[in-house]
mmCIF file of C-alpha atoms in Angstrom:
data_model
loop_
_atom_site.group_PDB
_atom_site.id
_atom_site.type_symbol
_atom_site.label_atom_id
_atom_site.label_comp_id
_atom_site.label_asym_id
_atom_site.label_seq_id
_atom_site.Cartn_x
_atom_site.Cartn_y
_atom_site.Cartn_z
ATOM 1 C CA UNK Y 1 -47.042 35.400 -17.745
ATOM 2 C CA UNK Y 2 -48.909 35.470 -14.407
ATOM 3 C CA UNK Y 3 -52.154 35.989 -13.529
ATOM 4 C CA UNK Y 4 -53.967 37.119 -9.692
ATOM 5 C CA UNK Y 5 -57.836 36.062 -9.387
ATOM 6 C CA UNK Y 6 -59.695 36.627 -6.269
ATOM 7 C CA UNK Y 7 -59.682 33.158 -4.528
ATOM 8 C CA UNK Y 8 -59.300 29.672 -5.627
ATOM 9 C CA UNK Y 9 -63.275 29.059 -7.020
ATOM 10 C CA UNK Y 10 -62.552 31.779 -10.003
ATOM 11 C CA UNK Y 11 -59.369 30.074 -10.939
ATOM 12 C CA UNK Y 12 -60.610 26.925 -10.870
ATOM 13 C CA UNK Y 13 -63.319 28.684 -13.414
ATOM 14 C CA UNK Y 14 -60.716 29.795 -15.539
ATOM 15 C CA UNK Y 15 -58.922 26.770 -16.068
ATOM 16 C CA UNK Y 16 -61.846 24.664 -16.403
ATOM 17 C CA UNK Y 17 -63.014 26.949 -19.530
ATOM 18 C CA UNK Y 18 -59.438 26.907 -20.576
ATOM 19 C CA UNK Y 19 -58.947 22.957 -20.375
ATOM 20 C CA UNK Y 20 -62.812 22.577 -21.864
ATOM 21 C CA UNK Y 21 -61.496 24.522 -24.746
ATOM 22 C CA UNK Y 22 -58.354 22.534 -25.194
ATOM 23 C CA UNK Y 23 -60.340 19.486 -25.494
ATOM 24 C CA UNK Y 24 -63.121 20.370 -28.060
ATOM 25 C CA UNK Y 25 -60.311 22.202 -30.408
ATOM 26 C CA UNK Y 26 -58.069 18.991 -30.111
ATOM 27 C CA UNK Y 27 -60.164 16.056 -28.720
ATOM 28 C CA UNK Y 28 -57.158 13.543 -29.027
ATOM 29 C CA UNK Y 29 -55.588 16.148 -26.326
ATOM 30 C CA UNK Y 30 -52.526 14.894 -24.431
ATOM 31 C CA UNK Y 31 -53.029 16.239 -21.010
ATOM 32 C CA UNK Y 32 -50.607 15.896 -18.584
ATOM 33 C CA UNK Y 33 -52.579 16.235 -14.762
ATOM 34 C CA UNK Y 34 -51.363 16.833 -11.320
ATOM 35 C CA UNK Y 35 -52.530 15.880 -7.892
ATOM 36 C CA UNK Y 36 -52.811 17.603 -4.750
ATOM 37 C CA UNK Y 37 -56.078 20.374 -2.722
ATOM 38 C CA UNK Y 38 -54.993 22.956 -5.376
ATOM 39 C CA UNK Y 39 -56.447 20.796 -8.112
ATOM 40 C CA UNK Y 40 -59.460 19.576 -6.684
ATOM 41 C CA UNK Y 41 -61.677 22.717 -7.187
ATOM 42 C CA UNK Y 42 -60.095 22.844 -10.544
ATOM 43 C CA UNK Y 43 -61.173 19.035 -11.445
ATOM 44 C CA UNK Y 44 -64.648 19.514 -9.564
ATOM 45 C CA UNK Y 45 -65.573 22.498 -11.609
ATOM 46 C CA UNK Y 46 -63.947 20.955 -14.509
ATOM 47 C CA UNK Y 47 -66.497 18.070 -14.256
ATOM 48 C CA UNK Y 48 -69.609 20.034 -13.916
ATOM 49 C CA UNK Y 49 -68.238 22.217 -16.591
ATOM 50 C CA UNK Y 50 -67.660 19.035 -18.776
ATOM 51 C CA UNK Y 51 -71.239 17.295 -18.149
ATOM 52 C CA UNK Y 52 -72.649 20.550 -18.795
ATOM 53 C CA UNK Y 53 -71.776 20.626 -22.274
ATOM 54 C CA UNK Y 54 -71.895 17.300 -22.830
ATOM 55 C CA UNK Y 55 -68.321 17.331 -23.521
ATOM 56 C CA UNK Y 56 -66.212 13.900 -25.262
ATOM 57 C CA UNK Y 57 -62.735 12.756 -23.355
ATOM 58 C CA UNK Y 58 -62.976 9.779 -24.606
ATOM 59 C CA UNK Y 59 -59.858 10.254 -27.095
ATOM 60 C CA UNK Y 60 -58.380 12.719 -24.457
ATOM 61 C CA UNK Y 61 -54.532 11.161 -23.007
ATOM 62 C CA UNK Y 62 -53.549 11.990 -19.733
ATOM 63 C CA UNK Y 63 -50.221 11.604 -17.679
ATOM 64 C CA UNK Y 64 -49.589 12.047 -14.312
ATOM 65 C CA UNK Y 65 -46.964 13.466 -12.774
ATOM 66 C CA UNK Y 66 -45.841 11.531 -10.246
ATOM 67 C CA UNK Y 67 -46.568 9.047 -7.593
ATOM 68 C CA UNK Y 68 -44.931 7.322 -4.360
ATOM 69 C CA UNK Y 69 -43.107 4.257 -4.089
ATOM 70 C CA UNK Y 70 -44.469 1.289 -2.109
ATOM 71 C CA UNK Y 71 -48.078 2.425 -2.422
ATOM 72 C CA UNK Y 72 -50.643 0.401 -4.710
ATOM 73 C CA UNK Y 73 -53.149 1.823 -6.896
ATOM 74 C CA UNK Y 74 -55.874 0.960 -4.848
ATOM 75 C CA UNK Y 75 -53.956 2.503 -1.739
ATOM 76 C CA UNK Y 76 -56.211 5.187 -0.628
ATOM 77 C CA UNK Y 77 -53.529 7.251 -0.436
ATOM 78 C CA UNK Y 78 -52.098 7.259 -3.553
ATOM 79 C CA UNK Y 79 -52.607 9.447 -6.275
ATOM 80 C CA UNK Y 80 -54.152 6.460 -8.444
ATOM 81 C CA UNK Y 81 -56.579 6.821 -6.007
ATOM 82 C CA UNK Y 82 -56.821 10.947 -5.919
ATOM 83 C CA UNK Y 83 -57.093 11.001 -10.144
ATOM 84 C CA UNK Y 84 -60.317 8.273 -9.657
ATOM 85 C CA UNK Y 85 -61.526 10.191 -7.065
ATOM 86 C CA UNK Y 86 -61.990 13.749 -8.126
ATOM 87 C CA UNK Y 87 -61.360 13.036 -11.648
ATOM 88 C CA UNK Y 88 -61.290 9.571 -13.751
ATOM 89 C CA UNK Y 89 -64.754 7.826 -12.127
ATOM 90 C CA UNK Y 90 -66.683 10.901 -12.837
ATOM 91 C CA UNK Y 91 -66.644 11.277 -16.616
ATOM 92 C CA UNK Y 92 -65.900 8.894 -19.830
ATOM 93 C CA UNK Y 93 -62.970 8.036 -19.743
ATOM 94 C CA UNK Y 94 -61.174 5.516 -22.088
ATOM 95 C CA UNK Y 95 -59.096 3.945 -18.927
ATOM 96 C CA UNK Y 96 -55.917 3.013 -21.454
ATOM 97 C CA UNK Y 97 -55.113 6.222 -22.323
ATOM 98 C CA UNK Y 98 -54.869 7.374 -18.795
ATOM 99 C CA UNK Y 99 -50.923 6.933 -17.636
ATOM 100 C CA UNK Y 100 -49.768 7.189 -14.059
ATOM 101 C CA UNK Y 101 -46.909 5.891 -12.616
ATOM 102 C CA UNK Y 102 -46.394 2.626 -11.250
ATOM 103 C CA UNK Y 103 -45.203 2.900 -7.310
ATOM 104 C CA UNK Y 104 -45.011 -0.760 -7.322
ATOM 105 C CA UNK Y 105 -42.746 -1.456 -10.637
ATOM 106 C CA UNK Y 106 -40.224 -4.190 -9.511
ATOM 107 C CA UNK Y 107 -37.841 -2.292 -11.752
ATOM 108 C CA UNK Y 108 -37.682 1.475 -10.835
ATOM 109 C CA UNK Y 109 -35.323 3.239 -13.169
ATOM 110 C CA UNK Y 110 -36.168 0.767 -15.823
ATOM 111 C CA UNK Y 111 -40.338 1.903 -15.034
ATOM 112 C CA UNK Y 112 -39.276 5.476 -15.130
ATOM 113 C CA UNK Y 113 -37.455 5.462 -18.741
ATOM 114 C CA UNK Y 114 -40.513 3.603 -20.016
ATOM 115 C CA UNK Y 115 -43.087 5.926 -18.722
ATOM 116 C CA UNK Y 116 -40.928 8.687 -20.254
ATOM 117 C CA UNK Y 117 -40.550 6.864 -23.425
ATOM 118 C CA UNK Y 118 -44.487 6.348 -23.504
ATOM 119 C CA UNK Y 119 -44.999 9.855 -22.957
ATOM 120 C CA UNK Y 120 -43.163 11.215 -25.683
ATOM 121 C CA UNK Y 121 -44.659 8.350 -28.240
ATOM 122 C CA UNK Y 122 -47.908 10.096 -27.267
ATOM 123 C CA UNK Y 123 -46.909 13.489 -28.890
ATOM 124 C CA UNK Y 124 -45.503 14.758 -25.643
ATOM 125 C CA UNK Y 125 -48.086 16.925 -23.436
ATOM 126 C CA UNK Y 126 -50.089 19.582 -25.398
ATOM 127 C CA UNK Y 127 -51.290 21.347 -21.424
ATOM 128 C CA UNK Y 128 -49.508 20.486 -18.153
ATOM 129 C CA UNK Y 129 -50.745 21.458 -14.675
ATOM 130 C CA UNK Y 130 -49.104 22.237 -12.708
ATOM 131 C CA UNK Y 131 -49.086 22.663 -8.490
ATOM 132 C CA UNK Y 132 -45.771 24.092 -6.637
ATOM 133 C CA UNK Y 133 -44.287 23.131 -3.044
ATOM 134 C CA UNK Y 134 -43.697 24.926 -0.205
ATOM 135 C CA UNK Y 135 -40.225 24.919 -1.087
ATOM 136 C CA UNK Y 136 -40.847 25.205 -4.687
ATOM 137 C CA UNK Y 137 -40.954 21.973 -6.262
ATOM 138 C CA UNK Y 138 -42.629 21.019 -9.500
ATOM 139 C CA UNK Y 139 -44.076 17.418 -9.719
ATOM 140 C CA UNK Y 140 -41.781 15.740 -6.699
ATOM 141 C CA UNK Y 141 -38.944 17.485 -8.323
ATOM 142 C CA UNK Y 142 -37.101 18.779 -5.268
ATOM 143 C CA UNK Y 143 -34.257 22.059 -4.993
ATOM 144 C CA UNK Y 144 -31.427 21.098 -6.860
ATOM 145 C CA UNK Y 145 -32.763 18.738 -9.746
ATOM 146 C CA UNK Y 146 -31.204 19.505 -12.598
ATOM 147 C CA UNK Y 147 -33.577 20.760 -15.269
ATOM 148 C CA UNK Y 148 -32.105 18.714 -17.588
ATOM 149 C CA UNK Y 149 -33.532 15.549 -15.511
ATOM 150 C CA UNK Y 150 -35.716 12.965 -17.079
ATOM 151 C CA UNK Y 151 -38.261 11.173 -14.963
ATOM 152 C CA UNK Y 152 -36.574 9.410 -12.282
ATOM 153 C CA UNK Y 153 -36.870 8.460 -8.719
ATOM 154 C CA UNK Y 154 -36.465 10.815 -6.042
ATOM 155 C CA UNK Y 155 -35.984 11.128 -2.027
ATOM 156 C CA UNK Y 156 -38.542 13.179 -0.800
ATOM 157 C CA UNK Y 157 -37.185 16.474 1.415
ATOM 158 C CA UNK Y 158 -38.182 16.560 4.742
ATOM 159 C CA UNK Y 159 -39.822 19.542 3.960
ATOM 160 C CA UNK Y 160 -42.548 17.963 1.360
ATOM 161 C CA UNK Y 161 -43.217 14.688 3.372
ATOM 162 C CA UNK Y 162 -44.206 17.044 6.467
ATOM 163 C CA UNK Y 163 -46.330 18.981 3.767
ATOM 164 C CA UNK Y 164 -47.942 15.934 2.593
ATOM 165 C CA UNK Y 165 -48.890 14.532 6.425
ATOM 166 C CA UNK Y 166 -51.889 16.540 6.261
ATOM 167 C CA UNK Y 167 -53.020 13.711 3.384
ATOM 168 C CA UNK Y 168 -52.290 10.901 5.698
ATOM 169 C CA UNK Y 169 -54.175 9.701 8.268
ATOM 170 C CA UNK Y 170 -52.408 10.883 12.360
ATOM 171 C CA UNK Y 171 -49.631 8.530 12.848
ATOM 172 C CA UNK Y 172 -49.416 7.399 9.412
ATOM 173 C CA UNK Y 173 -45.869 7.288 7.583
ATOM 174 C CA UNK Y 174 -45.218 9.396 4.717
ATOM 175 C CA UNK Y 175 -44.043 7.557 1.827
ATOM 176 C CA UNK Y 176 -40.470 8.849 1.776
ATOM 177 C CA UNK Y 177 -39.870 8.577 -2.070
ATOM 178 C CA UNK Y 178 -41.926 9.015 -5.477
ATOM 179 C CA UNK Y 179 -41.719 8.318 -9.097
ATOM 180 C CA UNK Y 180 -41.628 11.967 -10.562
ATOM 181 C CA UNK Y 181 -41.764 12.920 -14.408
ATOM 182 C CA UNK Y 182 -38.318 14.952 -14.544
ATOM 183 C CA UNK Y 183 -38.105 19.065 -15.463
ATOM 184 C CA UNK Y 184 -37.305 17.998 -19.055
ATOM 185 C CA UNK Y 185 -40.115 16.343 -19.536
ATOM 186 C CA UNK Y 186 -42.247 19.021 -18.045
ATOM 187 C CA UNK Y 187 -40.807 21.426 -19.756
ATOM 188 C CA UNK Y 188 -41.250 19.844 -23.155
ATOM 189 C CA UNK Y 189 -45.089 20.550 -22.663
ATOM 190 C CA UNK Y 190 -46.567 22.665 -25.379
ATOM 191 C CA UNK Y 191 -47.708 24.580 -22.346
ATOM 192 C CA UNK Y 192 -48.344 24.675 -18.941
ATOM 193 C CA UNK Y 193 -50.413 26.162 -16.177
ATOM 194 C CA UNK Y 194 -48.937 26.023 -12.216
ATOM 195 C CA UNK Y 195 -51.582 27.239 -10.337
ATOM 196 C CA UNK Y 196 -50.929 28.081 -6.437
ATOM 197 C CA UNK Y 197 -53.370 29.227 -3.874
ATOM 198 C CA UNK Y 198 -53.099 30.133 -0.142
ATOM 199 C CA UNK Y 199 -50.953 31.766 2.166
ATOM 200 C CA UNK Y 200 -48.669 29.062 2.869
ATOM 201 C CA UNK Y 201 -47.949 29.160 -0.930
ATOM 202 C CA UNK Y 202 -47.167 32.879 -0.663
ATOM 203 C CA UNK Y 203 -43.412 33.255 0.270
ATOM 204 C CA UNK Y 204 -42.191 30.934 -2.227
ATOM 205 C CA UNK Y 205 -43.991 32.417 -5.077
ATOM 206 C CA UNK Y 206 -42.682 36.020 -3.727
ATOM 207 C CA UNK Y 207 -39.372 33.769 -3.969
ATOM 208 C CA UNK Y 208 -39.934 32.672 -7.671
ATOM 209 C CA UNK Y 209 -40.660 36.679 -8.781
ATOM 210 C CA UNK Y 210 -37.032 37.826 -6.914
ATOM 211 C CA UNK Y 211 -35.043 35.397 -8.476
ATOM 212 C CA UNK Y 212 -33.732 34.368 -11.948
ATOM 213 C CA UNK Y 213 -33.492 31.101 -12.631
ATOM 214 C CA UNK Y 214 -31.792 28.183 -10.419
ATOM 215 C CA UNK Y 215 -32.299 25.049 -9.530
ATOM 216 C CA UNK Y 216 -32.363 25.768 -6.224
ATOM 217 C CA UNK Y 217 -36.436 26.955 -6.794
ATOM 218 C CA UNK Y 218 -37.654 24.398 -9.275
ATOM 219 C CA UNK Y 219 -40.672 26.640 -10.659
ATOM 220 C CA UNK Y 220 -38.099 29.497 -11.491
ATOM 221 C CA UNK Y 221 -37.497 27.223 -14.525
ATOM 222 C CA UNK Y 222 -40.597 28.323 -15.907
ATOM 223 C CA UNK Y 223 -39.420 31.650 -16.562
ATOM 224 C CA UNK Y 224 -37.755 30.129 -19.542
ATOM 225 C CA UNK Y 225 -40.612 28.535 -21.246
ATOM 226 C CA UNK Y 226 -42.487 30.233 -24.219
ATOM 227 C CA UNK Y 227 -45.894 29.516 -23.215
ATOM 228 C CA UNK Y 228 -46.290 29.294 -19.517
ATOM 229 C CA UNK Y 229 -48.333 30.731 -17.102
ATOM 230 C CA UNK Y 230 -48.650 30.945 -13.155
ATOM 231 C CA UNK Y 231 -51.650 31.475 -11.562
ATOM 232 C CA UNK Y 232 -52.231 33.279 -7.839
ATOM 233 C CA UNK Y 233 -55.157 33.758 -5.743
ATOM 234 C CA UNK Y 234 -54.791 37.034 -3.773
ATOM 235 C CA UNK Y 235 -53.497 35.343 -0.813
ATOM 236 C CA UNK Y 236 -50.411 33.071 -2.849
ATOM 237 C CA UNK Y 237 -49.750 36.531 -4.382
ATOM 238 C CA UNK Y 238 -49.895 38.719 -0.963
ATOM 239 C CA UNK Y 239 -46.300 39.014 -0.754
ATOM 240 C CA UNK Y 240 -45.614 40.590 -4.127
ATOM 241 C CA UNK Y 241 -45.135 44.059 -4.777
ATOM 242 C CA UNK Y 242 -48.473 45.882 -5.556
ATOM 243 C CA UNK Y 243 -47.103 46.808 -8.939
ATOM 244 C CA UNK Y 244 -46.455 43.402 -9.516
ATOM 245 C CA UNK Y 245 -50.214 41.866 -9.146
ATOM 246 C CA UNK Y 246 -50.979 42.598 -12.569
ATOM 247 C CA UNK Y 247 -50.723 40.652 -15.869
ATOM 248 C CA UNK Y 248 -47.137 40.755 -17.298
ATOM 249 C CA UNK Y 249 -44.351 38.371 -18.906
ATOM 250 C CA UNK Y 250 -41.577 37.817 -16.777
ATOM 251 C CA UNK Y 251 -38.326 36.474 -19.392
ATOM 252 C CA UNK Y 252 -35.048 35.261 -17.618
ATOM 253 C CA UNK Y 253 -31.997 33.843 -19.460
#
């Protein structure tokens, strides 16, 4: 299923009510949360929305997607930092049940089947969010990852660190690999929201609607989950066909 809203303020309304709603149905909630400007009017409305009714996280689990190697969590750069920032400082919290990866593990694959592992003792994720790439990568899960991939460690494509510069202070290095949780554990999520906004979004999502699934798009993987849904502001969707900008199911083998 995909949906079109007007601009990025009435999604982020939407999946505030829809995450709100998650949470007061289930409050021991396993979320699992991503990082990046598409989320942040999502997580600011979702904290208004959340103080406005008074609303209780403090049994809700969260795990993060992903985050770079070599970078503390007090780096301000890395997504430790993002999730406190727009997210974790602003509401109750219970800070153990909030899981990111560790970009400073001594051990990397050893970190990576542990976070995995603590993931799935959890309950696995009951909502994932979910951003997507320029060139269509889920978490830092770049073309070609097999979707059968647990969380690992991956080399960044030239194409995501440039993306990413606009985070980084002029001059400042990219971190050129990340801890990402793999497609299989993503797509073990009870279900799961991408969300893309903006133009520079738009030719890969007109990318993800022409083709079936490969692993050459990440996202296309989607297509074969039973409760997933991608969400466009008019601009992300401005290269789909007219006929396409409505509500529908899209099923691939």
């Amino acid at each position: 299923m995909f949906r079109v809203f007007p601009d990025p303020s009435s999604i982020a309304e939407y999946v505030s009510a829809i995450l709100i709603a998650k949470i007061q149905s289930k409050p021991d909630t396993v979320l699992g949360l991503a990082t990046g400007g598409t989320m942040e009017p999502i997580y600011a409305r979702f904290v208004a929305q959340a103080r406005q009714s008074k609303l209780d996280v403090s049994r809700l689990t969260s795990f993060n997607l992903d985050e770079y190697i070599g970078l503390s969590p007090d780096h301000p750069k890395s997504y430790a930092a993002y999730m406190r920032e727009h997210l974790f400082q602003h509401l109750a919290f219970d800070a153990a049940r909030l899981h990111l990866p560790d970009g400073l593990a001594p051990d990397l694959p050893a970190h990576c089947k542990a976070y995995a592992t603590r993931l799935r003792a959890s309950g696995g994720v009951d909502l994932q969010l979910l951003g997507v790439g320029g060139n269509g990568h889920i978490g830092f899960n770049e073309p070609g990852t097999a979707f059968d991939c647990p969380c690992h460690v991956v080399e960044l494509a030239e194409q995501t660190r440039i993306d990413n510069s606009r985070f980084f202070a002029e001059g400042s290095i990219v971190p050129a690999s990340a801890i990402t949780m793999g497609m299989a554990e993503i797509m073990e999520a009870r279900e799961i929201l991408l969300v893309a906004t903006g133009e520079s979004k738009a030719k890969i999502v007109a990318r993800w609607y022409q083709q079936g699934v490969t692993e050459a798009i990440p996202f296309t993987v989607l297509k074969r989950h039973p409760r997933a849904m991608v969400i466009l502001d008019e601009a992300a969707a401005s290269l789909l066909p007219d006929d396409a900008r409505q509500p529908r199911m899209l099923v691939s083998g």
